[in-house]
Short mmCIF file of C-alpha atoms in Angstrom, two decimals:
data_model
loop_
_atom_site.label_atom_id
_atom_site.label_comp_id
_atom_site.label_asym_id
_atom_site.label_seq_id
_atom_site.Cartn_x
_atom_site.Cartn_y
_atom_site.Cartn_z
CA MET A 1226 32.10 -73.83 -24.54
CA ASN A 1227 33.94 -70.55 -23.89
CA ILE A 1228 32.06 -68.77 -21.07
CA THR A 1229 32.80 -65.10 -21.28
CA LYS A 1230 31.12 -64.06 -18.08
CA THR A 1231 29.18 -65.75 -15.19
CA LEU A 1232 26.26 -64.16 -13.45
CA ASP A 1233 25.43 -65.59 -10.06
CA ALA A 1234 21.78 -64.64 -9.40
CA LYS A 1235 21.04 -67.33 -6.88
CA GLY A 1236 18.71 -66.34 -4.09
CA LEU A 1237 17.27 -63.46 -6.12
CA THR A 1238 13.62 -63.41 -7.04
CA CYS A 1239 11.71 -62.17 -9.97
CA PRO A 1240 12.45 -59.76 -11.65
CA MET A 1241 15.96 -59.47 -10.50
CA PRO A 1242 17.43 -62.50 -12.32
CA ILE A 1243 16.23 -61.02 -15.69
CA VAL A 1244 17.14 -57.45 -14.80
CA LYS A 1245 20.73 -58.53 -13.93
CA THR A 1246 20.94 -60.90 -17.00
CA LYS A 1247 20.00 -58.07 -19.23
CA LYS A 1248 22.59 -55.74 -17.66
CA ALA A 1249 25.33 -58.45 -17.94
CA MET A 1250 24.37 -59.11 -21.65
CA ASP A 1251 24.65 -55.41 -22.33
CA THR A 1252 28.43 -55.65 -21.45
CA LEU A 1253 29.02 -58.56 -23.82
CA ASN A 1254 29.91 -58.50 -27.56
CA SER A 1255 28.08 -60.36 -30.22
CA GLY A 1256 28.77 -64.16 -30.10
CA GLU A 1257 30.01 -64.15 -26.52
CA ILE A 1258 28.52 -66.38 -23.83
CA LEU A 1259 26.93 -65.56 -20.57
CA GLU A 1260 26.48 -68.20 -17.89
CA VAL A 1261 23.51 -67.49 -15.52
CA LEU A 1262 22.84 -69.25 -12.22
CA THR A 1263 19.51 -68.75 -10.64
CA THR A 1264 17.25 -70.44 -8.04
CA ASP A 1265 14.08 -68.65 -9.15
CA LYS A 1266 11.73 -71.20 -10.77
CA GLY A 1267 10.01 -68.49 -12.72
CA ALA A 1268 13.22 -68.05 -14.70
CA LEU A 1269 12.57 -71.52 -16.26
CA SER A 1270 10.03 -69.95 -18.60
CA ASP A 1271 10.99 -66.26 -18.39
CA ILE A 1272 14.71 -66.45 -19.39
CA PRO A 1273 13.90 -68.48 -22.56
CA ALA A 1274 11.13 -66.06 -23.41
CA TRP A 1275 13.38 -63.04 -22.85
CA VAL A 1276 16.24 -64.55 -24.81
CA LYS A 1277 13.94 -65.22 -27.72
CA SER A 1278 12.46 -61.69 -27.77
CA GLY A 1279 16.08 -60.24 -27.76
CA GLY A 1280 17.13 -62.61 -30.64
CA HIS A 1281 19.87 -64.31 -28.45
CA THR A 1282 20.40 -68.04 -28.27
CA ILE A 1283 20.36 -70.49 -25.35
CA LEU A 1284 23.08 -72.94 -26.11
CA GLU A 1285 22.48 -75.13 -23.06
CA GLN A 1286 20.33 -75.19 -19.93
CA LYS A 1287 20.38 -77.58 -17.02
CA THR A 1288 19.17 -77.97 -13.52
CA GLU A 1289 21.43 -79.15 -10.70
CA VAL A 1290 19.66 -79.68 -7.30
CA GLU A 1291 17.91 -76.32 -6.84
CA THR A 1292 20.03 -74.25 -9.24
CA LEU A 1293 19.12 -73.51 -12.86
CA TYR A 1294 22.00 -72.89 -15.33
CA PHE A 1295 21.59 -71.03 -18.62
CA TYR A 1296 24.27 -70.53 -21.26
CA ILE A 1297 23.16 -67.64 -23.49
CA GLN A 1298 25.03 -66.52 -26.60
CA LYS A 1299 24.56 -62.82 -27.51
CA ALA A 1300 23.08 -62.06 -30.83
CA MET B 1337 1.93 -40.44 -8.98
CA THR B 1338 1.39 -42.96 -6.26
CA VAL B 1339 1.46 -46.73 -6.58
CA SER B 1340 -1.18 -48.51 -4.54
CA LYS B 1341 -1.23 -52.06 -3.50
CA TRP B 1342 -4.53 -54.02 -3.96
CA THR B 1343 -5.49 -57.22 -2.22
CA ALA B 1344 -7.02 -60.24 -4.01
CA ALA B 1345 -10.10 -59.57 -1.85
CA LYS B 1346 -10.48 -56.11 -3.45
CA ILE B 1347 -10.29 -57.50 -6.94
CA ALA B 1348 -12.82 -60.26 -6.09
CA ARG B 1349 -15.36 -57.53 -5.24
CA LYS B 1350 -14.74 -55.94 -8.58
CA VAL B 1351 -15.35 -59.25 -10.33
CA ILE B 1352 -18.59 -59.96 -8.37
CA ASP B 1353 -19.85 -56.39 -8.70
CA LYS B 1354 -19.07 -56.37 -12.42
CA LYS B 1355 -16.82 -53.27 -12.15
CA GLU B 1356 -14.49 -52.11 -14.92
CA LEU B 1357 -10.74 -52.68 -14.61
CA PHE B 1358 -7.87 -52.61 -16.93
CA ILE B 1359 -5.29 -55.31 -16.20
CA LEU B 1360 -1.66 -54.94 -17.37
CA ASP B 1361 -0.43 -58.55 -17.05
CA VAL B 1362 3.30 -58.64 -17.16
CA ARG B 1363 3.81 -62.45 -17.12
CA ASN B 1364 5.09 -64.15 -20.24
CA ALA B 1365 2.61 -64.79 -23.01
CA ASP B 1366 2.18 -68.50 -22.36
CA ALA B 1367 1.27 -68.02 -18.77
CA PHE B 1368 -1.19 -65.28 -19.65
CA ALA B 1369 -2.84 -67.36 -22.42
CA ASP B 1370 -3.12 -70.30 -19.96
CA TRP B 1371 -4.74 -68.49 -17.00
CA LYS B 1372 -5.65 -64.91 -16.11
CA ILE B 1373 -7.93 -62.91 -13.74
CA GLU B 1374 -11.34 -63.11 -15.39
CA GLY B 1375 -13.89 -60.36 -15.06
CA HIS B 1376 -17.04 -59.46 -16.97
CA LYS B 1377 -15.84 -55.96 -17.75
CA PHE B 1378 -12.11 -56.38 -17.53
CA ASP B 1379 -9.80 -55.28 -20.33
CA TYR B 1380 -6.29 -56.68 -20.76
CA LEU B 1381 -2.86 -55.83 -22.06
CA ASN B 1382 -0.13 -58.57 -21.87
CA ILE B 1383 3.42 -57.28 -22.16
CA PRO B 1384 6.07 -59.42 -20.32
CA TYR B 1385 7.96 -57.39 -17.76
CA PHE B 1386 11.25 -58.30 -19.39
CA GLU B 1387 10.23 -56.31 -22.48
CA LEU B 1388 9.75 -53.23 -20.31
CA LEU B 1389 13.26 -53.22 -18.76
CA ASP B 1390 14.33 -50.32 -20.98
CA GLY B 1391 11.23 -48.28 -20.16
CA VAL B 1392 7.46 -48.11 -20.31
CA GLU B 1393 7.04 -45.15 -22.63
CA GLY B 1394 6.22 -47.49 -25.55
CA ILE B 1395 3.08 -48.74 -23.90
CA LEU B 1396 1.73 -45.57 -22.37
CA PRO B 1397 -0.61 -44.90 -25.32
CA GLN B 1398 -2.15 -48.30 -24.88
CA LEU B 1399 -3.14 -47.65 -21.23
CA PRO B 1400 -6.57 -46.01 -20.85
CA GLU B 1401 -6.86 -42.67 -18.98
CA ASP B 1402 -10.43 -43.25 -17.72
CA LYS B 1403 -10.06 -46.63 -16.05
CA GLU B 1404 -8.30 -47.99 -13.04
CA ILE B 1405 -5.15 -49.87 -14.01
CA LEU B 1406 -3.83 -52.92 -12.12
CA VAL B 1407 -0.47 -54.46 -12.86
CA VAL B 1408 -0.30 -58.23 -12.35
CA CYS B 1409 2.53 -60.80 -12.39
CA ALA B 1410 3.12 -64.28 -10.98
CA LYS B 1411 4.33 -63.42 -7.47
CA GLU B 1412 4.33 -59.61 -7.15
CA GLY B 1413 7.99 -58.59 -7.81
CA SER B 1414 7.82 -57.69 -11.48
CA SER B 1415 4.45 -55.96 -11.05
CA VAL B 1416 5.98 -53.62 -8.42
CA MET B 1417 8.86 -52.77 -10.70
CA VAL B 1418 6.51 -52.01 -13.72
CA ALA B 1419 4.05 -50.20 -11.48
CA GLU B 1420 6.80 -47.96 -10.16
CA MET B 1421 8.02 -47.26 -13.70
CA LEU B 1422 4.47 -46.28 -14.74
CA SER B 1423 4.21 -44.10 -11.67
CA GLU B 1424 7.46 -42.25 -12.60
CA ALA B 1425 6.00 -41.76 -16.09
CA GLY B 1426 3.08 -39.92 -14.40
CA ARG B 1427 0.49 -42.67 -14.40
CA GLU B 1428 -1.57 -43.70 -11.40
CA VAL B 1429 -1.61 -47.47 -11.05
CA ALA B 1430 -1.93 -50.32 -8.60
CA TYR B 1431 -0.43 -53.79 -8.35
CA LEU B 1432 -1.81 -57.05 -7.04
CA GLU B 1433 -0.30 -57.93 -3.70
CA GLY B 1434 1.13 -61.45 -3.83
CA GLY B 1435 0.47 -61.73 -7.68
CA MET B 1436 -1.33 -64.56 -9.23
CA LYS B 1437 -0.34 -66.75 -6.34
CA SER B 1438 -2.52 -64.78 -3.97
CA TRP B 1439 -5.31 -64.57 -6.58
CA SER B 1440 -5.23 -68.38 -6.81
CA SER B 1441 -5.55 -68.67 -3.03
CA TYR B 1442 -8.26 -66.20 -2.36
CA LEU B 1443 -11.70 -67.39 -1.10
CA GLU B 1444 -14.76 -65.19 -1.07
CA PRO B 1445 -17.51 -66.58 1.24
CA ILE B 1446 -20.94 -65.74 -0.07
CA LYS B 1447 -24.20 -66.73 1.59
CA ALA B 1448 -25.99 -68.97 -0.88
CA ALA B 1449 -29.15 -69.57 1.17
CA ASP B 1450 -30.95 -69.23 4.41
CA LEU B 1451 -31.99 -72.66 5.87
CA GLU B 1452 -34.70 -73.67 8.39
CA ASN B 1453 -34.64 -72.05 11.81
CA GLY B 1454 -31.84 -69.50 11.07
CA GLY B 1455 -29.57 -72.03 9.39
CA GLU B 1456 -27.24 -70.77 6.76
CA LEU B 1457 -25.52 -72.21 3.67
CA TYR B 1458 -22.34 -70.55 2.42
CA GLN B 1459 -20.49 -70.95 -0.72
CA PHE B 1460 -16.76 -70.21 -0.65
CA VAL B 1461 -15.78 -69.08 -4.13
CA ARG B 1462 -12.15 -69.49 -5.12
CA LEU B 1463 -12.39 -67.09 -8.10
CA GLY B 1464 -8.73 -67.61 -9.26
CA LYS B 1465 -9.06 -71.41 -9.54
CA GLY B 1466 -12.73 -71.93 -9.95
CA CYS B 1467 -13.09 -74.14 -6.91
CA LEU B 1468 -16.19 -74.06 -4.68
CA SER B 1469 -16.43 -75.22 -1.11
CA TYR B 1470 -19.50 -75.10 1.15
CA MET B 1471 -20.35 -74.75 4.83
CA VAL B 1472 -23.76 -75.48 6.40
CA ILE B 1473 -24.19 -73.76 9.74
CA SER B 1474 -27.11 -74.54 12.04
CA GLU B 1475 -27.45 -73.58 15.69
CA GLY B 1476 -23.84 -73.74 16.64
CA GLU B 1477 -22.81 -76.64 14.42
CA ALA B 1478 -21.20 -76.61 11.01
CA ALA B 1479 -20.57 -79.11 8.21
CA ILE B 1480 -17.95 -78.43 5.43
CA PHE B 1481 -17.94 -79.82 1.90
CA ASP B 1482 -14.98 -80.00 -0.53
CA ALA B 1483 -12.78 -77.71 1.57
CA VAL B 1484 -9.70 -76.37 -0.28
CA ARG B 1485 -6.33 -76.30 1.48
CA PHE B 1486 -6.69 -72.91 3.23
CA THR B 1487 -8.03 -74.48 6.39
CA ASP B 1488 -7.74 -71.31 8.51
CA VAL B 1489 -10.38 -69.58 6.33
CA PHE B 1490 -12.97 -72.26 7.16
CA ILE B 1491 -11.94 -72.71 10.86
CA ASN B 1492 -12.02 -68.84 11.40
CA PHE B 1493 -15.28 -68.44 9.65
CA ALA B 1494 -16.99 -71.12 11.72
CA LYS B 1495 -15.48 -69.51 14.81
CA GLU B 1496 -16.89 -66.13 13.85
CA LYS B 1497 -20.25 -67.67 13.42
CA GLY B 1498 -20.00 -69.38 16.76
CA ALA B 1499 -20.24 -72.87 15.23
CA LYS B 1500 -18.41 -75.94 16.03
CA ILE B 1501 -17.23 -77.93 12.98
CA LYS B 1502 -18.70 -81.44 13.34
CA HIS B 1503 -18.51 -83.02 9.86
CA VAL B 1504 -16.14 -82.53 7.03
CA PHE B 1505 -16.91 -84.17 3.62
CA ASP B 1506 -14.97 -84.58 0.30
CA THR B 1507 -17.32 -85.54 -2.56
CA HIS B 1508 -14.38 -87.42 -4.11
CA LEU B 1509 -10.56 -87.59 -4.22
CA HIS B 1510 -9.77 -84.34 -5.89
CA ALA B 1511 -7.18 -84.16 -8.73
CA ASP B 1512 -7.16 -80.42 -9.53
CA HIS B 1513 -6.60 -78.98 -5.99
CA ILE B 1514 -5.31 -80.08 -2.65
CA SER B 1515 -8.01 -80.86 -0.10
CA GLY B 1516 -8.04 -79.22 3.27
CA GLY B 1517 -10.67 -81.61 4.53
CA ARG B 1518 -8.70 -84.04 6.75
CA HIS B 1519 -6.56 -81.23 8.13
CA ILE B 1520 -9.66 -79.29 9.30
CA ALA B 1521 -11.04 -82.52 10.87
CA ALA B 1522 -7.72 -83.15 12.66
CA GLU B 1523 -7.68 -79.66 13.97
CA THR B 1524 -11.27 -79.42 15.19
CA GLY B 1525 -12.03 -83.01 16.08
CA ALA B 1526 -14.64 -83.35 13.41
CA PHE B 1527 -15.38 -86.44 11.36
CA TYR B 1528 -13.74 -86.58 8.01
CA TYR B 1529 -15.64 -88.44 5.32
CA LEU B 1530 -14.29 -89.70 2.04
CA PRO B 1531 -15.78 -92.26 -0.38
CA GLU B 1532 -14.10 -95.60 0.15
CA GLU B 1533 -13.83 -96.45 -3.47
CA ASP B 1534 -11.61 -93.32 -4.03
CA ALA B 1535 -9.59 -93.79 -0.88
CA ALA B 1536 -8.19 -97.38 -1.35
CA GLU B 1537 -4.64 -95.98 -1.28
CA ALA B 1538 -5.20 -93.35 1.37
CA VAL B 1539 -2.71 -93.51 4.24
CA PHE B 1540 -4.72 -91.77 6.86
CA ASP B 1541 -7.86 -92.61 8.78
CA TYR B 1542 -11.26 -91.41 7.65
CA THR B 1543 -14.96 -92.30 7.92
CA PRO B 1544 -16.18 -94.15 4.77
CA LEU B 1545 -18.83 -92.18 2.90
CA THR B 1546 -21.55 -94.50 1.84
CA ASN B 1547 -24.74 -94.20 -0.11
CA ASN B 1548 -27.61 -92.87 2.00
CA LEU B 1549 -25.39 -91.87 4.83
CA ASN B 1550 -27.30 -89.30 6.82
CA VAL B 1551 -26.22 -86.61 9.34
CA LYS B 1552 -28.20 -83.85 11.07
CA ILE B 1553 -26.55 -80.46 11.56
CA GLY B 1554 -27.55 -78.49 14.76
CA ALA B 1555 -30.62 -78.60 16.94
CA SER B 1556 -32.82 -77.81 13.98
CA GLN B 1557 -31.61 -80.96 12.34
CA ILE B 1558 -30.68 -79.66 8.90
CA ASN B 1559 -30.56 -82.86 6.88
CA VAL B 1560 -27.48 -83.87 4.89
CA SER B 1561 -27.76 -87.14 2.91
CA ALA B 1562 -25.26 -88.77 0.65
CA LEU B 1563 -26.22 -90.01 -2.81
CA TYR B 1564 -23.68 -92.31 -4.64
CA SER B 1565 -23.14 -90.72 -8.03
CA PRO B 1566 -20.05 -92.19 -9.65
CA GLY B 1567 -18.52 -90.99 -13.01
CA HIS B 1568 -15.83 -88.40 -12.33
CA THR B 1569 -14.31 -90.88 -10.00
CA ILE B 1570 -15.65 -94.27 -9.03
CA GLY B 1571 -16.51 -93.02 -5.53
CA SER B 1572 -18.03 -89.68 -6.43
CA THR B 1573 -20.87 -88.87 -4.03
CA SER B 1574 -23.40 -86.03 -4.06
CA PHE B 1575 -25.13 -84.54 -1.15
CA MET B 1576 -28.72 -83.46 -0.65
CA ILE B 1577 -29.02 -80.60 1.86
CA ASP B 1578 -32.36 -79.81 3.61
CA ASN B 1579 -34.05 -81.50 0.60
CA LYS B 1580 -33.48 -78.30 -1.33
CA PHE B 1581 -29.88 -78.24 -2.43
CA LEU B 1582 -27.88 -80.74 -4.42
CA LEU B 1583 -24.06 -80.62 -4.06
CA THR B 1584 -22.89 -82.26 -7.24
CA GLY B 1585 -19.12 -82.32 -6.64
CA ASP B 1586 -17.25 -82.76 -9.93
CA ILE B 1587 -20.15 -84.66 -11.68
CA LEU B 1588 -22.34 -81.81 -12.86
CA PHE B 1589 -21.53 -78.16 -13.33
CA ILE B 1590 -23.55 -75.21 -14.52
CA ASP B 1591 -22.42 -75.12 -18.13
CA SER B 1592 -20.52 -78.42 -18.38
CA ILE B 1593 -20.19 -81.97 -16.89
CA GLY B 1594 -17.47 -83.89 -15.15
CA ARG B 1595 -14.66 -85.60 -16.95
CA PRO B 1596 -14.07 -89.28 -16.29
CA ASP B 1597 -10.36 -89.61 -16.96
CA LEU B 1598 -8.39 -87.86 -14.17
CA ALA B 1599 -7.75 -91.14 -12.31
CA GLY B 1600 -6.85 -92.70 -15.58
CA LEU B 1601 -9.97 -94.72 -16.29
CA ALA B 1602 -12.10 -92.81 -18.70
CA GLU B 1603 -13.29 -95.83 -20.63
CA ASP B 1604 -14.26 -97.70 -17.49
CA TRP B 1605 -16.15 -94.79 -15.88
CA VAL B 1606 -17.98 -93.24 -18.72
CA GLY B 1607 -20.91 -95.62 -18.22
CA ASP B 1608 -21.08 -94.62 -14.57
CA LEU B 1609 -21.03 -90.92 -15.53
CA ARG B 1610 -23.91 -91.52 -18.02
CA ASP B 1611 -25.93 -93.45 -15.42
CA THR B 1612 -25.53 -90.64 -12.83
CA LEU B 1613 -26.33 -87.77 -15.15
CA TYR B 1614 -29.08 -89.47 -17.25
CA SER B 1615 -30.76 -91.72 -14.53
CA ARG B 1616 -29.80 -91.04 -10.92
CA TYR B 1617 -30.04 -87.30 -11.08
CA ARG B 1618 -33.06 -87.48 -13.48
CA GLU B 1619 -35.08 -89.07 -10.70
CA LEU B 1620 -34.48 -86.22 -8.30
CA ALA B 1621 -36.80 -83.19 -7.87
CA GLU B 1622 -36.33 -80.58 -10.58
CA ASP B 1623 -36.52 -77.80 -8.02
CA LEU B 1624 -33.30 -78.84 -6.34
CA VAL B 1625 -30.76 -76.15 -6.56
CA VAL B 1626 -27.44 -77.57 -7.95
CA LEU B 1627 -24.30 -76.36 -6.17
CA PRO B 1628 -21.22 -77.80 -7.92
CA ALA B 1629 -17.60 -78.05 -6.72
CA HIS B 1630 -16.28 -75.95 -9.62
CA PHE B 1631 -17.13 -73.15 -12.10
CA MET B 1632 -15.27 -72.90 -15.36
CA ILE B 1633 -16.07 -69.42 -16.75
CA ILE B 1634 -17.07 -66.14 -15.11
CA ASP B 1635 -20.41 -66.11 -16.96
CA GLU B 1636 -21.64 -68.87 -14.66
CA LEU B 1637 -21.71 -66.48 -11.71
CA ASN B 1638 -25.09 -65.22 -10.57
CA GLU B 1639 -25.81 -61.58 -9.72
CA ASP B 1640 -24.74 -62.08 -6.10
CA GLY B 1641 -21.51 -63.90 -7.11
CA THR B 1642 -22.85 -67.43 -6.31
CA ILE B 1643 -22.72 -70.32 -8.61
CA ALA B 1644 -26.09 -72.17 -8.36
CA ARG B 1645 -28.82 -73.17 -10.76
CA ARG B 1646 -32.09 -75.20 -10.60
CA LEU B 1647 -31.64 -78.85 -11.63
CA GLY B 1648 -34.63 -78.66 -14.08
CA ASP B 1649 -32.96 -75.65 -15.79
CA LEU B 1650 -29.72 -77.53 -16.20
CA TYR B 1651 -31.66 -80.43 -17.88
CA LYS B 1652 -32.86 -77.81 -20.36
CA GLU B 1653 -29.70 -75.80 -20.88
CA ASN B 1654 -26.59 -77.88 -20.08
CA HIS B 1655 -25.30 -79.46 -23.30
CA GLY B 1656 -23.75 -82.43 -21.36
CA LEU B 1657 -27.26 -83.46 -20.21
CA ASN B 1658 -28.65 -83.37 -23.70
CA ILE B 1659 -26.68 -85.90 -25.64
CA GLU B 1660 -29.26 -88.56 -26.33
CA ASP B 1661 -26.97 -90.86 -28.26
CA GLU B 1662 -24.93 -92.95 -25.83
CA ALA B 1663 -22.03 -93.47 -28.33
CA GLU B 1664 -21.86 -89.76 -28.92
CA PHE B 1665 -21.84 -89.13 -25.20
CA ARG B 1666 -19.02 -91.59 -24.82
CA ARG B 1667 -16.99 -89.81 -27.55
CA THR B 1668 -17.63 -86.37 -26.02
CA VAL B 1669 -16.26 -87.38 -22.59
CA THR B 1670 -13.38 -89.48 -23.74
CA ASP B 1671 -12.11 -88.04 -27.07
CA GLN B 1672 -12.17 -84.36 -26.97
CA LEU B 1673 -10.93 -83.67 -23.39
CA PRO B 1674 -9.28 -80.46 -22.52
CA PRO B 1675 -5.66 -80.61 -21.18
CA GLN B 1676 -5.46 -82.16 -17.77
CA PRO B 1677 -5.06 -79.86 -14.66
CA ASN B 1678 -1.54 -78.93 -13.62
CA ALA B 1679 0.29 -81.67 -11.63
CA TYR B 1680 -2.95 -83.66 -11.20
CA GLU B 1681 -1.24 -86.86 -10.54
CA GLN B 1682 0.84 -85.39 -7.74
CA ILE B 1683 -2.17 -83.63 -6.34
CA ARG B 1684 -3.97 -86.97 -6.10
CA GLN B 1685 -0.98 -88.42 -4.26
CA VAL B 1686 -1.05 -85.49 -1.82
CA ASN B 1687 -4.82 -86.00 -1.25
CA MET B 1688 -4.16 -89.77 -0.44
CA GLY B 1689 -1.59 -88.53 2.13
CA LYS B 1690 1.32 -90.17 0.21
CA LEU B 1691 3.05 -86.92 -0.66
CA ASN B 1692 3.61 -84.05 1.82
CA PRO B 1693 4.80 -80.97 -0.04
CA ASP B 1694 5.48 -77.78 1.83
CA HIS B 1695 3.30 -74.66 1.38
CA GLY B 1696 5.37 -73.31 -1.54
CA GLU B 1697 5.29 -76.53 -3.47
CA GLN B 1698 1.55 -76.83 -2.98
CA THR B 1699 1.07 -73.43 -4.43
CA GLU B 1700 3.27 -74.42 -7.50
CA MET B 1701 1.12 -77.61 -7.97
CA GLU B 1702 -2.09 -75.70 -7.98
CA ILE B 1703 -1.10 -73.03 -10.49
CA GLY B 1704 -3.44 -72.63 -13.43
CA PRO B 1705 -7.18 -73.28 -14.02
CA ASN B 1706 -8.93 -76.40 -12.69
CA ARG B 1707 -10.00 -78.13 -15.92
CA CYS B 1708 -12.29 -80.74 -14.37
CA ALA B 1709 -15.00 -80.46 -16.88
CA VAL B 1710 -16.10 -81.33 -20.42
CA ARG B 1711 -18.31 -78.82 -22.31
#
């Protein structure tokens, strides 16, 4: 997977992980991939819901210890 | 325009007083569909906060001009952001301090009855979760039933009333919420009672709750007697207070009955549930006032916010008490059960003392409605 950009949103609480994810996605071109790191458990349901509403795609997501990783491909 | 911060207590008053309110819930659609702030005259709009990042102009026409507007989210952060955006757009709005987490935690103490010689019976209504706890106060002594985990609320309430907590009871091992019972007992030196059949795996000391156990509260000797009434769990026990009130735990509710499956043994316990509802309770006086450990829907609230109904009336109106055919009863309480409460297996472990989650983890476990009933 070619990660275009990484957003480290660890330690930030809702709504900041999504606010920052949206800003980072705005800088990407179609097809490029954003990696998001967050420790906010709310992101587990909110990021997939936001991705879906924006027509983007989650290529992979995983949890390592306390950190959630999302790999989002821009529509 | 200003943004105001409302407490869960303020919203609880609006629910009980049947006030109007417009709630803009900015959680995602699944969370909203699963669980929200219920009110008789509340209207709702659910738009996830992440769909409002580019601006709130699109939803302004959907927000009423003639009602108070409250923005709600899971923990508070997103509701503050959306409330501020609405304020900048010229609308006067409030947000819920602490979000749905604080709503789930809030307890409203309501006097359910005056007892002999100045005694009082209080019902603690946890509107956000549908849990009901009770306190009997009589001449400087208190007994607590089915306390939820916010132990300070009960301890401080008793203190304000000048009462020493002497007895703390759990009607059964709870699966939908974390009990505060043994912690209150440890802090105040009170006895903590739990049915032995439910507590086989418990790793703490307790006083076994047995059929016909009798305690007297205060100098006026308010009578509390235990009645073994299995079915929701094998140990489920009810309490008769002052020979006027029947605390039914999770066996009988106002508009529903208990479910027998939360400890994994629906088939085994359905017979017990039937015996309790159709025989043991049948033999009791119809004028007893039933005080359950849960409510399911806001329509069950009386005018004063209490949840209480005459036993005789429940035998007329509650569908679960009127299934004459035993096979049909069995099907009703085993086949068509609603989803189980969030994290119910973990919650049972916590209530046995086997898991010791921190405050934040406890809050996460208790998210969502209680789902202890079958309608």
